[in-house]
Amino acid sequence: MTGRVTLVGAGPGDADLLTVRGLKTLQDADVIVADRLGARAVLEQLAASGIRLRADVIDVGKLPGYHRVPQEAINELLVELAQTGKHVVRLKGGDPFVFGRGREEQQFCEEHGIPVEVVPGVTSAISVPAVAGIPLTHRGVATSFTVLTGHDQIEAGGVLSLSKGDHTVVLLMGVNTLGHSAHVLAAGARGVDCPVAIVEDGYGENQRVTVGSLGTIAGIAAARQVRNPAVIVVGDVVRLSPHAVGVLSAPAGHWTDAFLADPPLSPL
Ligand code: SAH
């Protein structure tokens, strides 16, 4: 009998941000094929909180620039495991369909006759800025946002909306190409003073927020040795973060006296 595969989004690395359906699916799994980022941390936290999963766990963790198991081998593994009749859960960081190659894995399985369900996850693109008190849209500040990877070379004028000041740009996998991205974005209507925040290891032990502007952020990030995983947010919404207090000027009328008198150190 052919088994099946479920792609589950693990969220940004905090087991509390796994969906209820995601947890139920993990409990039903015979085997879990897990990524490093987000997914492993969630499995470890579930175990530490006494939630036992009967599934075997296969770690296919990826590090930036170092793919422990090539994508093709992961695809083959999912098919082979499902062909033995198992319920295979493919646990991926964040949401499987946001720069996660989730649809590729789903298509490969379906081409081999394996049914695949998808359980969405909380994407780091939105949840990691939130941990630093940064909304991607905010009335009067930003009405839209774009999520890009640093691997995509941002081209000046390539995407018109990227240069508009009321549009938030979120960069995933963007630490290594930060200097280039900041340079190109500063060349648009935003200018060098446009605020930037980098949130490293969101929800993790090494969570850290670095705030600067398009003109300064590459130098600050180098001095602070900013590392992956990190989400980079570019736009005026960064001014709304408690981490911007004293670093950037607030957008007019957005900080009340009460807010300034009691800035939350841990914003959530
Ligand atoms: N599918 C994932 C994204 C995969 S790309 C999602 O929806 O979140 C991997 C990138 O996501 C990392 O390089 C980093 O930019 C970002 N990322 C994922 N988890 C993160 C975390 N806990 N803290 C900071 N960045 C994170």
PDB file of C-alpha atoms and ligand atoms in Angstrom:
ATOM      1  CA  MET A   1       0.000   0.000   0.000  1.00  0.00           C
ATOM      2  CA  THR A   2       1.293   3.441  -0.902  1.00  0.00           C
ATOM      3  CA  GLY A   3       1.760   5.858   1.947  1.00  0.00           C
ATOM      4  CA  ARG A   4       1.457   9.596   1.880  1.00  0.00           C
ATOM      5  CA  VAL A   5       3.416  12.743   2.531  1.00  0.00           C
ATOM      6  CA  THR A   6       2.386  15.828   4.509  1.00  0.00           C
ATOM      7  CA  LEU A   7       4.421  19.006   4.199  1.00  0.00           C
ATOM      8  CA  VAL A   8       4.237  20.793   7.531  1.00  0.00           C
ATOM      9  CA  GLY A   9       5.394  24.343   8.238  1.00  0.00           C
ATOM     10  CA  ALA A  10       7.225  24.364  11.572  1.00  0.00           C
ATOM     11  CA  GLY A  11       7.119  28.140  12.011  1.00  0.00           C
ATOM     12  CA  PRO A  12      10.157  30.227  12.929  1.00  0.00           C
ATOM     13  CA  GLY A  13      11.572  27.914  15.589  1.00  0.00           C
ATOM     14  CA  ASP A  14       9.283  28.224  18.611  1.00  0.00           C
ATOM     15  CA  ALA A  15       7.080  25.168  19.235  1.00  0.00           C
ATOM     16  CA  ASP A  16       4.283  27.460  20.427  1.00  0.00           C
ATOM     17  CA  LEU A  17       4.112  28.821  16.892  1.00  0.00           C
ATOM     18  CA  LEU A  18       3.517  25.421  15.320  1.00  0.00           C
ATOM     19  CA  THR A  19      -0.130  25.183  14.243  1.00  0.00           C
ATOM     20  CA  VAL A  20      -2.495  22.790  16.009  1.00  0.00           C
ATOM     21  CA  ARG A  21      -2.901  20.911  12.738  1.00  0.00           C
ATOM     22  CA  GLY A  22       0.869  20.756  12.403  1.00  0.00           C
ATOM     23  CA  LEU A  23       1.193  19.180  15.854  1.00  0.00           C
ATOM     24  CA  LYS A  24      -1.587  16.659  15.161  1.00  0.00           C
ATOM     25  CA  THR A  25       0.140  15.724  11.926  1.00  0.00           C
ATOM     26  CA  LEU A  26       3.494  15.212  13.673  1.00  0.00           C
ATOM     27  CA  GLN A  27       1.763  12.962  16.217  1.00  0.00           C
ATOM     28  CA  ASP A  28       0.322  10.874  13.390  1.00  0.00           C
ATOM     29  CA  ALA A  29       3.612  10.559  11.472  1.00  0.00           C
ATOM     30  CA  ASP A  30       5.588   7.330  11.030  1.00  0.00           C
ATOM     31  CA  VAL A  31       8.672   9.216   9.939  1.00  0.00           C
ATOM     32  CA  ILE A  32       9.615  12.901  10.049  1.00  0.00           C
ATOM     33  CA  VAL A  33      12.068  14.349   7.539  1.00  0.00           C
ATOM     34  CA  ALA A  34      13.249  17.576   9.163  1.00  0.00           C
ATOM     35  CA  ASP A  35      15.117  20.698   8.118  1.00  0.00           C
ATOM     36  CA  ARG A  36      17.633  22.300  10.455  1.00  0.00           C
ATOM     37  CA  LEU A  37      16.237  25.815  10.613  1.00  0.00           C
ATOM     38  CA  GLY A  38      13.085  26.022  12.714  1.00  0.00           C
ATOM     39  CA  ALA A  39      12.128  22.384  12.360  1.00  0.00           C
ATOM     40  CA  ARG A  40      14.785  20.793  14.585  1.00  0.00           C
ATOM     41  CA  ALA A  41      14.274  23.387  17.295  1.00  0.00           C
ATOM     42  CA  VAL A  42      10.538  22.691  17.318  1.00  0.00           C
ATOM     43  CA  LEU A  43      11.059  18.921  17.629  1.00  0.00           C
ATOM     44  CA  GLU A  44      13.518  19.434  20.496  1.00  0.00           C
ATOM     45  CA  GLN A  45      11.127  21.775  22.321  1.00  0.00           C
ATOM     46  CA  LEU A  46       8.225  19.341  21.915  1.00  0.00           C
ATOM     47  CA  ALA A  47      10.371  16.563  23.410  1.00  0.00           C
ATOM     48  CA  ALA A  48      11.494  18.824  26.266  1.00  0.00           C
ATOM     49  CA  SER A  49       7.887  19.684  27.095  1.00  0.00           C
ATOM     50  CA  GLY A  50       6.980  16.006  27.361  1.00  0.00           C
ATOM     51  CA  ILE A  51       5.219  15.595  24.011  1.00  0.00           C
ATOM     52  CA  ARG A  52       6.388  12.246  22.696  1.00  0.00           C
ATOM     53  CA  LEU A  53       6.276  11.541  18.974  1.00  0.00           C
ATOM     54  CA  ARG A  54       6.423   7.938  17.823  1.00  0.00           C
ATOM     55  CA  ALA A  55       8.001   8.815  14.470  1.00  0.00           C
ATOM     56  CA  ASP A  56      11.611   8.256  13.511  1.00  0.00           C
ATOM     57  CA  VAL A  57      13.317  11.548  12.674  1.00  0.00           C
ATOM     58  CA  ILE A  58      15.596  11.912   9.657  1.00  0.00           C
ATOM     59  CA  ASP A  59      17.623  15.124   9.680  1.00  0.00           C
ATOM     60  CA  VAL A  60      18.255  16.586   6.238  1.00  0.00           C
ATOM     61  CA  GLY A  61      19.259  19.939   7.724  1.00  0.00           C
ATOM     62  CA  LYS A  62      20.574  22.587   5.460  1.00  0.00           C
ATOM     63  CA  LEU A  63      23.085  25.221   6.379  1.00  0.00           C
ATOM     64  CA  PRO A  64      23.493  28.284   4.148  1.00  0.00           C
ATOM     65  CA  GLY A  65      25.962  27.427   1.409  1.00  0.00           C
ATOM     66  CA  TYR A  66      26.212  23.844   2.614  1.00  0.00           C
ATOM     67  CA  HIS A  67      23.448  21.476   1.637  1.00  0.00           C
ATOM     68  CA  ARG A  68      23.842  18.392   3.754  1.00  0.00           C
ATOM     69  CA  VAL A  69      21.397  16.475   1.636  1.00  0.00           C
ATOM     70  CA  PRO A  70      20.853  17.761  -1.916  1.00  0.00           C
ATOM     71  CA  GLN A  71      17.274  18.678  -2.816  1.00  0.00           C
ATOM     72  CA  GLU A  72      17.023  15.828  -5.345  1.00  0.00           C
ATOM     73  CA  ALA A  73      17.994  13.326  -2.654  1.00  0.00           C
ATOM     74  CA  ILE A  74      15.336  14.761  -0.298  1.00  0.00           C
ATOM     75  CA  ASN A  75      12.719  14.377  -3.039  1.00  0.00           C
ATOM     76  CA  GLU A  76      13.767  10.760  -3.632  1.00  0.00           C
ATOM     77  CA  LEU A  77      13.796  10.037   0.084  1.00  0.00           C
ATOM     78  CA  LEU A  78      10.210  11.266   0.529  1.00  0.00           C
ATOM     79  CA  VAL A  79       9.017   9.046  -2.332  1.00  0.00           C
ATOM     80  CA  GLU A  80      10.959   5.991  -1.153  1.00  0.00           C
ATOM     81  CA  LEU A  81       9.654   6.308   2.405  1.00  0.00           C
ATOM     82  CA  ALA A  82       6.058   6.825   1.263  1.00  0.00           C
ATOM     83  CA  GLN A  83       6.319   3.838  -1.074  1.00  0.00           C
ATOM     84  CA  THR A  84       6.855   1.625   1.977  1.00  0.00           C
ATOM     85  CA  GLY A  85       3.360   2.605   3.140  1.00  0.00           C
ATOM     86  CA  LYS A  86       4.408   5.169   5.733  1.00  0.00           C
ATOM     87  CA  HIS A  87       2.908   8.529   6.608  1.00  0.00           C
ATOM     88  CA  VAL A  88       5.884  10.766   5.960  1.00  0.00           C
ATOM     89  CA  VAL A  89       5.920  14.264   7.425  1.00  0.00           C
ATOM     90  CA  ARG A  90       8.253  16.700   5.766  1.00  0.00           C
ATOM     91  CA  LEU A  91       8.840  19.335   8.459  1.00  0.00           C
ATOM     92  CA  LYS A  92      10.111  22.611   7.020  1.00  0.00           C
ATOM     93  CA  GLY A  93      11.048  25.908   8.654  1.00  0.00           C
ATOM     94  CA  GLY A  94       8.494  28.715   8.517  1.00  0.00           C
ATOM     95  CA  ASP A  95       5.916  28.124   5.794  1.00  0.00           C
ATOM     96  CA  PRO A  96       6.688  25.411   3.211  1.00  0.00           C
ATOM     97  CA  PHE A  97       5.590  27.631   0.324  1.00  0.00           C
ATOM     98  CA  VAL A  98       7.680  30.714   1.193  1.00  0.00           C
ATOM     99  CA  PHE A  99      11.170  30.151  -0.238  1.00  0.00           C
ATOM    100  CA  GLY A 100      10.891  26.607   1.013  1.00  0.00           C
ATOM    101  CA  ARG A 101      10.842  24.562  -2.206  1.00  0.00           C
ATOM    102  CA  GLY A 102       7.686  23.019  -0.820  1.00  0.00           C
ATOM    103  CA  ARG A 103       5.823  22.928  -4.091  1.00  0.00           C
ATOM    104  CA  GLU A 104       8.801  21.252  -5.792  1.00  0.00           C
ATOM    105  CA  GLU A 105       8.737  18.456  -3.231  1.00  0.00           C
ATOM    106  CA  GLN A 106       4.971  18.165  -3.558  1.00  0.00           C
ATOM    107  CA  GLN A 107       5.139  17.954  -7.358  1.00  0.00           C
ATOM    108  CA  PHE A 108       7.902  15.347  -7.304  1.00  0.00           C
ATOM    109  CA  CYS A 109       5.894  13.156  -4.941  1.00  0.00           C
ATOM    110  CA  GLU A 110       2.692  13.563  -6.957  1.00  0.00           C
ATOM    111  CA  GLU A 111       4.532  12.641 -10.159  1.00  0.00           C
ATOM    112  CA  HIS A 112       5.401   9.386  -8.405  1.00  0.00           C
ATOM    113  CA  GLY A 113       1.820   8.747  -7.375  1.00  0.00           C
ATOM    114  CA  ILE A 114       2.213   9.843  -3.750  1.00  0.00           C
ATOM    115  CA  PRO A 115      -0.598  12.032  -2.375  1.00  0.00           C
ATOM    116  CA  VAL A 116       0.652  15.151  -0.593  1.00  0.00           C
ATOM    117  CA  GLU A 117      -1.132  17.439   1.842  1.00  0.00           C
ATOM    118  CA  VAL A 118       0.212  20.800   2.953  1.00  0.00           C
ATOM    119  CA  VAL A 119      -0.099  22.262   6.447  1.00  0.00           C
ATOM    120  CA  PRO A 120       0.911  25.923   6.267  1.00  0.00           C
ATOM    121  CA  GLY A 121       3.238  27.405   8.838  1.00  0.00           C
ATOM    122  CA  VAL A 122       3.963  30.797  10.363  1.00  0.00           C
ATOM    123  CA  THR A 123       6.498  32.345   8.019  1.00  0.00           C
ATOM    124  CA  SER A 124       9.603  34.000   9.420  1.00  0.00           C
ATOM    125  CA  ALA A 125       9.078  36.826   6.908  1.00  0.00           C
ATOM    126  CA  ILE A 126       6.217  38.179   9.025  1.00  0.00           C
ATOM    127  CA  SER A 127       6.721  36.634  12.465  1.00  0.00           C
ATOM    128  CA  VAL A 128      10.393  37.487  12.957  1.00  0.00           C
ATOM    129  CA  PRO A 129       9.901  41.234  12.358  1.00  0.00           C
ATOM    130  CA  ALA A 130       6.951  41.006  14.790  1.00  0.00           C
ATOM    131  CA  VAL A 131       9.219  39.836  17.592  1.00  0.00           C
ATOM    132  CA  ALA A 132      11.059  43.150  17.226  1.00  0.00           C
ATOM    133  CA  GLY A 133       7.790  45.084  17.253  1.00  0.00           C
ATOM    134  CA  ILE A 134       7.859  45.706  13.504  1.00  0.00           C
ATOM    135  CA  PRO A 135       4.604  45.392  11.528  1.00  0.00           C
ATOM    136  CA  LEU A 136       5.056  45.023   7.770  1.00  0.00           C
ATOM    137  CA  THR A 137       2.102  47.318   7.140  1.00  0.00           C
ATOM    138  CA  HIS A 138       0.931  50.163   9.348  1.00  0.00           C
ATOM    139  CA  ARG A 139      -1.713  52.751   8.691  1.00  0.00           C
ATOM    140  CA  GLY A 140      -0.097  55.886   7.353  1.00  0.00           C
ATOM    141  CA  VAL A 141       3.365  54.316   7.163  1.00  0.00           C
ATOM    142  CA  ALA A 142       3.325  51.311   4.813  1.00  0.00           C
ATOM    143  CA  THR A 143       0.499  49.895   2.707  1.00  0.00           C
ATOM    144  CA  SER A 144       2.246  46.930   1.087  1.00  0.00           C
ATOM    145  CA  PHE A 145       5.282  44.690   1.355  1.00  0.00           C
ATOM    146  CA  THR A 146       7.531  42.480  -0.738  1.00  0.00           C
ATOM    147  CA  VAL A 147       9.477  39.447   0.438  1.00  0.00           C
ATOM    148  CA  LEU A 148      12.704  38.736  -1.435  1.00  0.00           C
ATOM    149  CA  THR A 149      15.763  36.623  -0.865  1.00  0.00           C
ATOM    150  CA  GLY A 150      19.231  38.083  -0.823  1.00  0.00           C
ATOM    151  CA  HIS A 151      20.066  35.520  -3.480  1.00  0.00           C
ATOM    152  CA  ASP A 152      17.884  37.427  -5.920  1.00  0.00           C
ATOM    153  CA  GLN A 153      20.031  40.285  -7.017  1.00  0.00           C
ATOM    154  CA  ILE A 154      17.984  43.394  -6.374  1.00  0.00           C
ATOM    155  CA  GLU A 155      18.233  45.593  -9.417  1.00  0.00           C
ATOM    156  CA  ALA A 156      17.857  49.331  -9.339  1.00  0.00           C
ATOM    157  CA  GLY A 157      14.557  50.210 -10.975  1.00  0.00           C
ATOM    158  CA  GLY A 158      13.876  46.513 -11.568  1.00  0.00           C
ATOM    159  CA  VAL A 159      10.801  46.503  -9.371  1.00  0.00           C
ATOM    160  CA  LEU A 160       9.319  49.971  -9.121  1.00  0.00           C
ATOM    161  CA  SER A 161       7.530  49.383  -5.833  1.00  0.00           C
ATOM    162  CA  LEU A 162      10.808  48.505  -4.099  1.00  0.00           C
ATOM    163  CA  SER A 163      11.948  52.093  -4.389  1.00  0.00           C
ATOM    164  CA  LYS A 164       8.753  53.600  -2.932  1.00  0.00           C
ATOM    165  CA  GLY A 165       9.000  54.859   0.614  1.00  0.00           C
ATOM    166  CA  ASP A 166       5.605  53.505   1.746  1.00  0.00           C
ATOM    167  CA  HIS A 167       6.473  49.953   0.709  1.00  0.00           C
ATOM    168  CA  THR A 168       8.202  47.563   3.117  1.00  0.00           C
ATOM    169  CA  VAL A 169      10.909  45.253   1.774  1.00  0.00           C
ATOM    170  CA  VAL A 170      11.711  42.042   3.660  1.00  0.00           C
ATOM    171  CA  LEU A 171      14.875  40.144   2.822  1.00  0.00           C
ATOM    172  CA  LEU A 172      15.355  36.493   3.751  1.00  0.00           C
ATOM    173  CA  MET A 173      18.795  34.894   3.417  1.00  0.00           C
ATOM    174  CA  GLY A 174      20.040  38.439   2.969  1.00  0.00           C
ATOM    175  CA  VAL A 175      22.978  38.800   5.366  1.00  0.00           C
ATOM    176  CA  ASN A 176      25.752  37.981   2.902  1.00  0.00           C
ATOM    177  CA  THR A 177      24.415  40.308   0.218  1.00  0.00           C
ATOM    178  CA  LEU A 178      23.322  43.086   2.582  1.00  0.00           C
ATOM    179  CA  GLY A 179      25.840  45.643   1.315  1.00  0.00           C
ATOM    180  CA  HIS A 180      24.672  45.251  -2.273  1.00  0.00           C
ATOM    181  CA  SER A 181      20.956  45.268  -1.391  1.00  0.00           C
ATOM    182  CA  ALA A 182      21.310  48.381   0.784  1.00  0.00           C
ATOM    183  CA  HIS A 183      23.228  50.171  -1.941  1.00  0.00           C
ATOM    184  CA  VAL A 184      20.611  49.428  -4.614  1.00  0.00           C
ATOM    185  CA  LEU A 185      17.624  50.252  -2.404  1.00  0.00           C
ATOM    186  CA  ALA A 186      19.235  53.529  -1.307  1.00  0.00           C
ATOM    187  CA  ALA A 187      19.541  54.547  -4.938  1.00  0.00           C
ATOM    188  CA  GLY A 188      15.731  54.606  -5.269  1.00  0.00           C
ATOM    189  CA  ALA A 189      13.309  57.113  -3.765  1.00  0.00           C
ATOM    190  CA  ARG A 190      14.034  55.831  -0.238  1.00  0.00           C
ATOM    191  CA  GLY A 191      17.497  57.357   0.015  1.00  0.00           C
ATOM    192  CA  VAL A 192      20.258  56.450   2.439  1.00  0.00           C
ATOM    193  CA  ASP A 193      18.270  57.465   5.531  1.00  0.00           C
ATOM    194  CA  CYS A 194      15.584  54.819   5.079  1.00  0.00           C
ATOM    195  CA  PRO A 195      15.505  52.682   8.252  1.00  0.00           C
ATOM    196  CA  VAL A 196      16.642  49.052   8.299  1.00  0.00           C
ATOM    197  CA  ALA A 197      16.337  46.406  11.012  1.00  0.00           C
ATOM    198  CA  ILE A 198      18.025  43.041  11.130  1.00  0.00           C
ATOM    199  CA  VAL A 199      16.488  40.427  13.405  1.00  0.00           C
ATOM    200  CA  GLU A 200      18.821  37.490  13.974  1.00  0.00           C
ATOM    201  CA  ASP A 201      17.665  34.124  15.289  1.00  0.00           C
ATOM    202  CA  GLY A 202      14.086  35.246  15.900  1.00  0.00           C
ATOM    203  CA  TYR A 203      12.502  33.380  18.856  1.00  0.00           C
ATOM    204  CA  GLY A 204      15.843  31.657  19.473  1.00  0.00           C
ATOM    205  CA  GLU A 205      18.465  31.929  22.211  1.00  0.00           C
ATOM    206  CA  ASN A 206      20.569  34.317  20.178  1.00  0.00           C
ATOM    207  CA  GLN A 207      17.778  36.647  19.142  1.00  0.00           C
ATOM    208  CA  ARG A 208      19.221  40.085  18.525  1.00  0.00           C
ATOM    209  CA  VAL A 209      17.957  43.204  16.769  1.00  0.00           C
ATOM    210  CA  THR A 210      20.221  45.620  14.920  1.00  0.00           C
ATOM    211  CA  VAL A 211      18.841  48.924  13.659  1.00  0.00           C
ATOM    212  CA  GLY A 212      20.401  51.389  11.234  1.00  0.00           C
ATOM    213  CA  SER A 213      19.708  53.031   7.891  1.00  0.00           C
ATOM    214  CA  LEU A 214      20.397  51.974   4.316  1.00  0.00           C
ATOM    215  CA  GLY A 215      23.525  54.125   4.497  1.00  0.00           C
ATOM    216  CA  THR A 216      24.855  52.680   7.750  1.00  0.00           C
ATOM    217  CA  ILE A 217      23.500  49.157   8.102  1.00  0.00           C
ATOM    218  CA  ALA A 218      26.248  47.242   6.248  1.00  0.00           C
ATOM    219  CA  GLY A 219      28.943  48.772   8.459  1.00  0.00           C
ATOM    220  CA  ILE A 220      26.953  48.242  11.664  1.00  0.00           C
ATOM    221  CA  ALA A 221      26.168  44.633  10.716  1.00  0.00           C
ATOM    222  CA  ALA A 222      29.837  43.918  10.032  1.00  0.00           C
ATOM    223  CA  ALA A 223      30.897  45.487  13.344  1.00  0.00           C
ATOM    224  CA  ARG A 224      28.295  43.460  15.252  1.00  0.00           C
ATOM    225  CA  GLN A 225      29.100  40.311  13.270  1.00  0.00           C
ATOM    226  CA  VAL A 226      25.494  39.789  12.262  1.00  0.00           C
ATOM    227  CA  ARG A 227      24.878  36.216  11.136  1.00  0.00           C
ATOM    228  CA  ASN A 228      22.260  34.014   9.509  1.00  0.00           C
ATOM    229  CA  PRO A 229      19.504  33.204  10.115  1.00  0.00           C
ATOM    230  CA  ALA A 230      18.220  36.729  10.010  1.00  0.00           C
ATOM    231  CA  VAL A 231      15.306  38.651   8.574  1.00  0.00           C
ATOM    232  CA  ILE A 232      16.082  42.131   7.254  1.00  0.00           C
ATOM    233  CA  VAL A 233      13.308  44.738   7.119  1.00  0.00           C
ATOM    234  CA  VAL A 234      13.702  47.911   5.065  1.00  0.00           C
ATOM    235  CA  GLY A 235      11.202  50.735   5.396  1.00  0.00           C
ATOM    236  CA  ASP A 236       9.670  53.340   7.685  1.00  0.00           C
ATOM    237  CA  VAL A 237       7.842  50.639   9.678  1.00  0.00           C
ATOM    238  CA  VAL A 238      11.191  50.011  11.402  1.00  0.00           C
ATOM    239  CA  ARG A 239      10.720  53.340  13.203  1.00  0.00           C
ATOM    240  CA  LEU A 240       7.762  51.767  15.043  1.00  0.00           C
ATOM    241  CA  SER A 241      10.038  49.278  16.805  1.00  0.00           C
ATOM    242  CA  PRO A 242      11.033  49.843  20.438  1.00  0.00           C
ATOM    243  CA  HIS A 243      14.508  48.891  19.246  1.00  0.00           C
ATOM    244  CA  ALA A 244      14.584  52.040  17.123  1.00  0.00           C
ATOM    245  CA  VAL A 245      14.105  54.318  20.145  1.00  0.00           C
ATOM    246  CA  GLY A 246      17.147  56.526  20.421  1.00  0.00           C
ATOM    247  CA  VAL A 247      18.521  55.160  17.143  1.00  0.00           C
ATOM    248  CA  LEU A 248      15.999  56.528  14.650  1.00  0.00           C
ATOM    249  CA  SER A 249      13.502  59.349  14.844  1.00  0.00           C
ATOM    250  CA  ALA A 250       9.897  58.224  15.304  1.00  0.00           C
ATOM    251  CA  PRO A 251       7.341  58.824  12.563  1.00  0.00           C
ATOM    252  CA  ALA A 252       5.354  61.901  13.581  1.00  0.00           C
ATOM    253  CA  GLY A 253       2.608  61.115  16.054  1.00  0.00           C
ATOM    254  CA  HIS A 254       3.325  57.408  16.319  1.00  0.00           C
ATOM    255  CA  TRP A 255       4.869  57.188  19.745  1.00  0.00           C
ATOM    256  CA  THR A 256       2.791  58.222  22.693  1.00  0.00           C
ATOM    257  CA  ASP A 257       4.388  59.491  25.893  1.00  0.00           C
ATOM    258  CA  ALA A 258       3.172  56.357  27.656  1.00  0.00           C
ATOM    259  CA  PHE A 259       4.916  54.185  25.111  1.00  0.00           C
ATOM    260  CA  LEU A 260       8.168  56.098  25.483  1.00  0.00           C
ATOM    261  CA  ALA A 261       7.950  56.034  29.276  1.00  0.00           C
ATOM    262  CA  ASP A 262       7.669  52.279  29.296  1.00  0.00           C
ATOM    263  CA  PRO A 263       9.499  50.837  26.307  1.00  0.00           C
ATOM    264  CA  PRO A 264       9.097  47.055  26.408  1.00  0.00           C
ATOM    265  CA  LEU A 265      12.488  45.384  26.452  1.00  0.00           C
ATOM    266  CA  SER A 266      11.027  42.177  25.146  1.00  0.00           C
ATOM    267  CA  PRO A 267       8.386  43.437  22.744  1.00  0.00           C
ATOM    268  CA  LEU A 268       5.980  40.513  22.787  1.00  0.00           C
TER     269      LEU A 268
HETATM  270  N1  SAH B   1      10.153  28.922   4.501  1.00  0.00           N
HETATM  271  C1  SAH B   1      10.823  29.779   5.450  1.00  0.00           C
HETATM  272  C2  SAH B   1      11.960  30.565   4.830  1.00  0.00           C
HETATM  273  C3  SAH B   1      13.096  29.704   4.321  1.00  0.00           C
HETATM  274  S1  SAH B   1      14.451  30.646   3.771  1.00  0.00           S
HETATM  275  C4  SAH B   1       9.812  30.701   6.112  1.00  0.00           C
HETATM  276  O1  SAH B   1       8.658  30.778   5.667  1.00  0.00           O
HETATM  277  O2  SAH B   1      10.157  31.308   7.126  1.00  0.00           O
HETATM  278  C5  SAH B   1      15.466  30.678   5.220  1.00  0.00           C
HETATM  279  C6  SAH B   1      15.571  32.093   5.729  1.00  0.00           C
HETATM  280  O3  SAH B   1      14.458  32.413   6.540  1.00  0.00           O
HETATM  281  C7  SAH B   1      16.770  32.361   6.630  1.00  0.00           C
HETATM  282  O4  SAH B   1      17.957  32.568   5.917  1.00  0.00           O
HETATM  283  C8  SAH B   1      16.318  33.618   7.333  1.00  0.00           C
HETATM  284  O5  SAH B   1      16.414  34.731   6.471  1.00  0.00           O
HETATM  285  C9  SAH B   1      14.846  33.329   7.535  1.00  0.00           C
HETATM  286  N2  SAH B   1      14.558  32.742   8.853  1.00  0.00           N
HETATM  287  C10 SAH B   1      13.901  31.600   9.094  1.00  0.00           C
HETATM  288  N3  SAH B   1      13.750  31.403  10.422  1.00  0.00           N
HETATM  289  C11 SAH B   1      14.308  32.464  11.035  1.00  0.00           C
HETATM  290  C12 SAH B   1      14.450  32.866  12.393  1.00  0.00           C
HETATM  291  N4  SAH B   1      13.980  32.120  13.401  1.00  0.00           N
HETATM  292  N5  SAH B   1      15.081  34.034  12.651  1.00  0.00           N
HETATM  293  C13 SAH B   1      15.555  34.810  11.656  1.00  0.00           C
HETATM  294  N6  SAH B   1      15.444  34.474  10.349  1.00  0.00           N
HETATM  295  C14 SAH B   1      14.818  33.331  10.043  1.00  0.00           C
END
